[in-house]
Short mmCIF file of C-alpha atoms in Angstrom, two decimals:
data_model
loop_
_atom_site.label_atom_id
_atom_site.label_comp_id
_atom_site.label_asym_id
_atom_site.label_seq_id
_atom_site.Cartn_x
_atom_site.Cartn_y
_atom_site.Cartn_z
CA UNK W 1363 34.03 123.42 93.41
CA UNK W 1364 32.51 126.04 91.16
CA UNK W 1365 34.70 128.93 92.42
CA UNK W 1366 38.22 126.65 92.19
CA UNK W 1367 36.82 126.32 88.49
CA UNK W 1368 36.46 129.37 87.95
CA UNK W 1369 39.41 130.85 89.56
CA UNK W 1370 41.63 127.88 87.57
CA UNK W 1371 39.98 129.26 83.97
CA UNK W 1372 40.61 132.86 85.38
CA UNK W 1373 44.55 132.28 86.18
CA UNK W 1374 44.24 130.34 82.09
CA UNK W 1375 43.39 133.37 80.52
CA UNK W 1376 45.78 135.84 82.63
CA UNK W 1377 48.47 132.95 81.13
CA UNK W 1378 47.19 133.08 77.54
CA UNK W 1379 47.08 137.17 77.72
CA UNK W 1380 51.07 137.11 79.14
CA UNK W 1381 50.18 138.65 81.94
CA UNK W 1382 51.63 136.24 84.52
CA UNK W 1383 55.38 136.09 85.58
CA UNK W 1384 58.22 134.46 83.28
CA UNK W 1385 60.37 131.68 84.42
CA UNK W 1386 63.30 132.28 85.79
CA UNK W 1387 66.33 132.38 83.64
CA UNK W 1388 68.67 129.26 83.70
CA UNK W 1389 71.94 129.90 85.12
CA UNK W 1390 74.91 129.32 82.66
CA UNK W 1391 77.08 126.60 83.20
CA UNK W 1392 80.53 125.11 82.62
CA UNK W 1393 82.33 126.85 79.70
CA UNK W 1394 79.52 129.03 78.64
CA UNK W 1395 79.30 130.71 82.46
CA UNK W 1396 83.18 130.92 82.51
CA UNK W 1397 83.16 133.10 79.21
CA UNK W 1398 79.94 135.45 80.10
CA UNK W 1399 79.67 139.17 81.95
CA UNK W 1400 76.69 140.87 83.36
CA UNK W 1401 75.61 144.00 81.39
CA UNK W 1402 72.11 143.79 82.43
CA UNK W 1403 71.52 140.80 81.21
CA UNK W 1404 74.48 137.79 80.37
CA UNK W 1405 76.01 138.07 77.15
CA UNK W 1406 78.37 135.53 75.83
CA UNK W 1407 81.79 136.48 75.30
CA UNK W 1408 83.77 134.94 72.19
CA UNK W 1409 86.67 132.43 73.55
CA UNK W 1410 89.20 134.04 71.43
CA UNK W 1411 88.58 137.36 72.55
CA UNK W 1412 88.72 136.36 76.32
CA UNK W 1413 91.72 134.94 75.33
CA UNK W 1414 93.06 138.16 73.51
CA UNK W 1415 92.28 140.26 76.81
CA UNK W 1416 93.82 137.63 79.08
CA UNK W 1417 97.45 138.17 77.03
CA UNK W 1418 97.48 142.17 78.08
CA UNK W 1419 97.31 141.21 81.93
CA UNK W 1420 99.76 141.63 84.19
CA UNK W 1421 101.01 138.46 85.52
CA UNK W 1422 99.67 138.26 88.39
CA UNK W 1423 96.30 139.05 87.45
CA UNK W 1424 96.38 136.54 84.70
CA UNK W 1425 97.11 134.01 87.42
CA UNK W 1426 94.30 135.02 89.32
CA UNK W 1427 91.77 134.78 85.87
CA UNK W 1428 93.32 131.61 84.68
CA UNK W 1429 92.19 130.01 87.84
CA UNK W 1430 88.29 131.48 88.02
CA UNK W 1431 87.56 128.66 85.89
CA UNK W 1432 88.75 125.39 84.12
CA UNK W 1433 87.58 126.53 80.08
CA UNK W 1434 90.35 129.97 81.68
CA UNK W 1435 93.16 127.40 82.85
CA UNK W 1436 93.12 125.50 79.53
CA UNK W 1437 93.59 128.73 77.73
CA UNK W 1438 96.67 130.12 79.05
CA UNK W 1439 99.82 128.99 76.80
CA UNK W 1440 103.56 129.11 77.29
CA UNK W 1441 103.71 132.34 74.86
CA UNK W 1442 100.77 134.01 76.86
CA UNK W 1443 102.55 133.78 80.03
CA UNK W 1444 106.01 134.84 78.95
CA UNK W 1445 104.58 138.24 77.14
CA UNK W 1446 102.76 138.38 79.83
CA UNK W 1447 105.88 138.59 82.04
CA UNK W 1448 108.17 140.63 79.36
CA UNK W 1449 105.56 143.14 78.39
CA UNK W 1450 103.93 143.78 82.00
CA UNK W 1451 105.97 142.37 84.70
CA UNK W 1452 108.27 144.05 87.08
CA UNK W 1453 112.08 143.97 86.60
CA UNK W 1454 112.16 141.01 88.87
CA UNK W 1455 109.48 139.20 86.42
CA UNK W 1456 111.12 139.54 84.04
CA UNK W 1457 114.32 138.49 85.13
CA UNK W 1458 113.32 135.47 86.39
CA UNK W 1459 111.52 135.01 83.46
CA UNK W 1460 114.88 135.40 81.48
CA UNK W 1461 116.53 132.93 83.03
CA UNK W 1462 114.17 130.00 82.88
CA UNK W 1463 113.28 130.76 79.20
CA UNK W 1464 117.29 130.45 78.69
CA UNK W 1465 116.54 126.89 80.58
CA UNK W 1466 114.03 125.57 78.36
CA UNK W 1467 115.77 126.60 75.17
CA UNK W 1468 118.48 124.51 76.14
CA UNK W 1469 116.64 121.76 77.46
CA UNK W 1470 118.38 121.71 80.73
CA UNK W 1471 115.03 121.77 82.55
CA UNK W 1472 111.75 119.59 82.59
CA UNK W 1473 109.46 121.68 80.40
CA UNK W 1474 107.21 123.44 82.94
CA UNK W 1475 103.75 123.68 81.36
CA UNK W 1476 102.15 126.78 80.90
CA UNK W 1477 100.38 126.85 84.42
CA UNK W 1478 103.67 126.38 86.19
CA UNK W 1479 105.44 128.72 84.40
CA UNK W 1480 103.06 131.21 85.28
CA UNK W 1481 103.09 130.18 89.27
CA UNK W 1482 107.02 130.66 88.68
CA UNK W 1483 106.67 134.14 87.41
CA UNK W 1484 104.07 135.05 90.33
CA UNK W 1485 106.05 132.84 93.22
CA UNK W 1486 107.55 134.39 96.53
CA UNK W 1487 108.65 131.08 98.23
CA UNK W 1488 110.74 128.17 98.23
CA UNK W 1489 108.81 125.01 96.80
CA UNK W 1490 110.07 122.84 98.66
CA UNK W 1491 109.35 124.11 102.26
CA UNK W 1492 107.02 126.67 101.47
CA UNK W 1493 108.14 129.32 103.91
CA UNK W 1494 110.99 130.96 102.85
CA UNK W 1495 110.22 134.23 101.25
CA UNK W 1496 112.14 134.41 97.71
CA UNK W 1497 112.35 137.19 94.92
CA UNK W 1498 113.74 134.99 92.11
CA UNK W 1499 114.22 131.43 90.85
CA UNK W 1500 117.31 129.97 92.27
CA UNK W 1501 119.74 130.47 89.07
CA UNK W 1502 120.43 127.30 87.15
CA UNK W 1503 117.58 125.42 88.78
CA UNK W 1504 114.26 126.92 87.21
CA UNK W 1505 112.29 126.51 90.62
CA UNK W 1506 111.86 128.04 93.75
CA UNK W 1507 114.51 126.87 96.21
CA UNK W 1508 115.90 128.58 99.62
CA UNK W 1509 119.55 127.74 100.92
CA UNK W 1510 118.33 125.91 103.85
CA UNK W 1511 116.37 123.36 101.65
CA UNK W 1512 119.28 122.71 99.09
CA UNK W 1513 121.55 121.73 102.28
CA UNK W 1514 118.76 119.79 103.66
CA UNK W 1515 119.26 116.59 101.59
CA UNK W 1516 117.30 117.47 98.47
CA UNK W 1517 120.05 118.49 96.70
CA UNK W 1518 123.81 117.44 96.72
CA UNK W 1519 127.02 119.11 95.83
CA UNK W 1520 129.76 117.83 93.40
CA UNK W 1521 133.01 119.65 93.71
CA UNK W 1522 135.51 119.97 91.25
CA UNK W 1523 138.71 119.91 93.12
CA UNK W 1524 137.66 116.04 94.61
CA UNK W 1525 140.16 113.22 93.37
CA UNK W 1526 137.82 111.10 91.18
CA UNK W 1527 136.98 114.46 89.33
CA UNK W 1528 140.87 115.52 88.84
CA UNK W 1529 141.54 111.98 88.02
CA UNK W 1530 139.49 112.92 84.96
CA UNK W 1531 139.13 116.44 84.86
CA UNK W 1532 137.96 116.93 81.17
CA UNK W 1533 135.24 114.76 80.74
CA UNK W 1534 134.06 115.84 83.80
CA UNK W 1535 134.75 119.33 82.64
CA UNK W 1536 133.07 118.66 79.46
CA UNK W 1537 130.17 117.20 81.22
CA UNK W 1538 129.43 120.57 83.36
CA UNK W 1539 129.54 122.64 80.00
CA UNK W 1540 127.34 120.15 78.28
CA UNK W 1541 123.99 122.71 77.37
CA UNK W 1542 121.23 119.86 79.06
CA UNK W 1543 123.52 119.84 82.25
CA UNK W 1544 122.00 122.31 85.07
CA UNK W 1545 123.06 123.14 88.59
CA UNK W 1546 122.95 125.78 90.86
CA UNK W 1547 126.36 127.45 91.72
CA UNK W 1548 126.78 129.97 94.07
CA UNK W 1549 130.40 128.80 95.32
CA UNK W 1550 133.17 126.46 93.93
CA UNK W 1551 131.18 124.24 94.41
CA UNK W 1552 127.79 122.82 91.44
CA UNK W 1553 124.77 122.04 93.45
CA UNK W 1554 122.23 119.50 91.47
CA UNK W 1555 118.83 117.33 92.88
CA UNK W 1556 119.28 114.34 94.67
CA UNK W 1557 116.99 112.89 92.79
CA UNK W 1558 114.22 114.08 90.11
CA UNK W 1559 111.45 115.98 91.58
CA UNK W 1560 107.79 117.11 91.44
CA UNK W 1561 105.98 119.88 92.40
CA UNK W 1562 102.69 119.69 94.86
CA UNK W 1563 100.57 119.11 91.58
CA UNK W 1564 102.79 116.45 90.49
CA UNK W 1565 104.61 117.67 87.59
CA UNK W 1566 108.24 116.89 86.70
CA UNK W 1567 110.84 120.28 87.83
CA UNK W 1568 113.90 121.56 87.65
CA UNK W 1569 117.43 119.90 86.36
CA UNK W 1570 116.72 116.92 84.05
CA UNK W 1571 120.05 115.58 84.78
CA UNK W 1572 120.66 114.70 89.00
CA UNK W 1573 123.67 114.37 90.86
CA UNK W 1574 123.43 110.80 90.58
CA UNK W 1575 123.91 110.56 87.08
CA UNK W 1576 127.23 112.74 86.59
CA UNK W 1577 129.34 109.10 87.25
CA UNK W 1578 127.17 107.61 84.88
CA UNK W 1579 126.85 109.97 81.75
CA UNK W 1580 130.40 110.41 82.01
CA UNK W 1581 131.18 106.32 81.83
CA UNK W 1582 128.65 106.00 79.35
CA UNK W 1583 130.37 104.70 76.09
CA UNK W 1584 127.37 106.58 73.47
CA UNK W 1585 128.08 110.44 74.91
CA UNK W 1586 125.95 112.56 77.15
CA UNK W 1587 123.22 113.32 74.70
CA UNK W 1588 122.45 109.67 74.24
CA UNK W 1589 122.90 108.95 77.70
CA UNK W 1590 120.00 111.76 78.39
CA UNK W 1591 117.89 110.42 75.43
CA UNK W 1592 117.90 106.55 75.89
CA UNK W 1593 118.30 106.98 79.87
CA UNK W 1594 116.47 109.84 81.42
CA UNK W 1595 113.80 109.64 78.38
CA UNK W 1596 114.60 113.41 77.63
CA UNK W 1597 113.21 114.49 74.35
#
């Protein structure tokens, strides 16, 4: 008993002198880990100065840092990703960047949040089957979408030179030159979605107006814009 005593007061005065080890550091967590380095020891990184580095990357390696953590994801914004893309992307960035910025400013598209838009400017392959290796963003659609999947059902074609179309050629005309009206057209013919779609995450893409609602904006007795407004709850 005496020599536990003594050995406890012993190991109390090798404490009081600050001789004895020091607890282990506590590991950062959440936002403060995702914003820290290792220079020896971790120092904390302002948020605004992470985000100041993250608009000089390249595209694809802003994908890849937007994604090592959540505080990172919420950062990126719609202008980060397109300077991004204009300043440092290839030719083929930046042309498919081009033509889905022209989309958006007309409102022809479903806004793609900042994240998507920055997926679109790093994608190879068709969204919809994901196997179909792709350079660009199938033109008029703002998405990812290989031949085989637009005949497959998920999209439908309207041509111009069917009766019900000549019967009333310019407000059908009018209709396909109307700024929110997007389709894909490689032919003679004006490819559009079935029906409105979603990517794997859930978010509203491509055209906001479908083939199924050419007939209808064009009976519609208020004009395409209010059809589009009051119908298809476009802003």
């Amino acid at each position: 008993m005496r020599k536990s005593k003594s050995k406890s007061k012993l190991k109390k005065r090798q404490i009081g002198h600050g001789d004895s080890e020091q607890p282990p550091a506590k590991k950062l967590r959440g936002r403060a880990a995702s914003i820290s380095i290792a220079v020896g020891r971790n120092v904390s990184i302002p948020t605004d100065v992470v985000i100041d580095i993250m608009s000089f990357l390249p595209p694809r390696d802003l994908l890849h840092t937007a994604f090592a953590s959540k505080a990172l994801r919420n950062a990126v914004t719609t202008t980060m990703v397109l300077k991004s893309a204009i300043m440092t992307g290839s030719p083929s960035v930046q042309k498919k960047m081009g033509d889905i910025r022209q989309l958006m400013s007309s409102r022809a598209i479903q806004a793609p949040s900042p994240l998507r838009l920055l997926r679109l400017a790093c994608g190879t392959r068709c969204e919809i089957c994901c196997v179909t290796a792709m350079k660009s963003t199938s033109k008029g659609l703002g998405m990812f979408v290989c031949w085989k999947c637009v005949n497959q059902g998920h999209f439908r074609h309207w041509n111009s030179q069917w009766p019900h179309h000549q019967a009333s050629m310019h407000k059908f005309d009018a209709l396909f030159d109307h700024p929110r009206v997007a389709f894909h057209q490689p032919r003679s013919v004006m490819y559009m979605p079935s029906k409105p779609m979603r990517d794997a995450s859930g978010e509203s893409i491509g055209p906001i107006v479908t083939f199924f609602d050419v007939k209808k904006m064009v009976a519609h007795s208020h004009g395409f814009s209010a059809y589009i407004a009051n119908y298809l709850y476009a802003p």
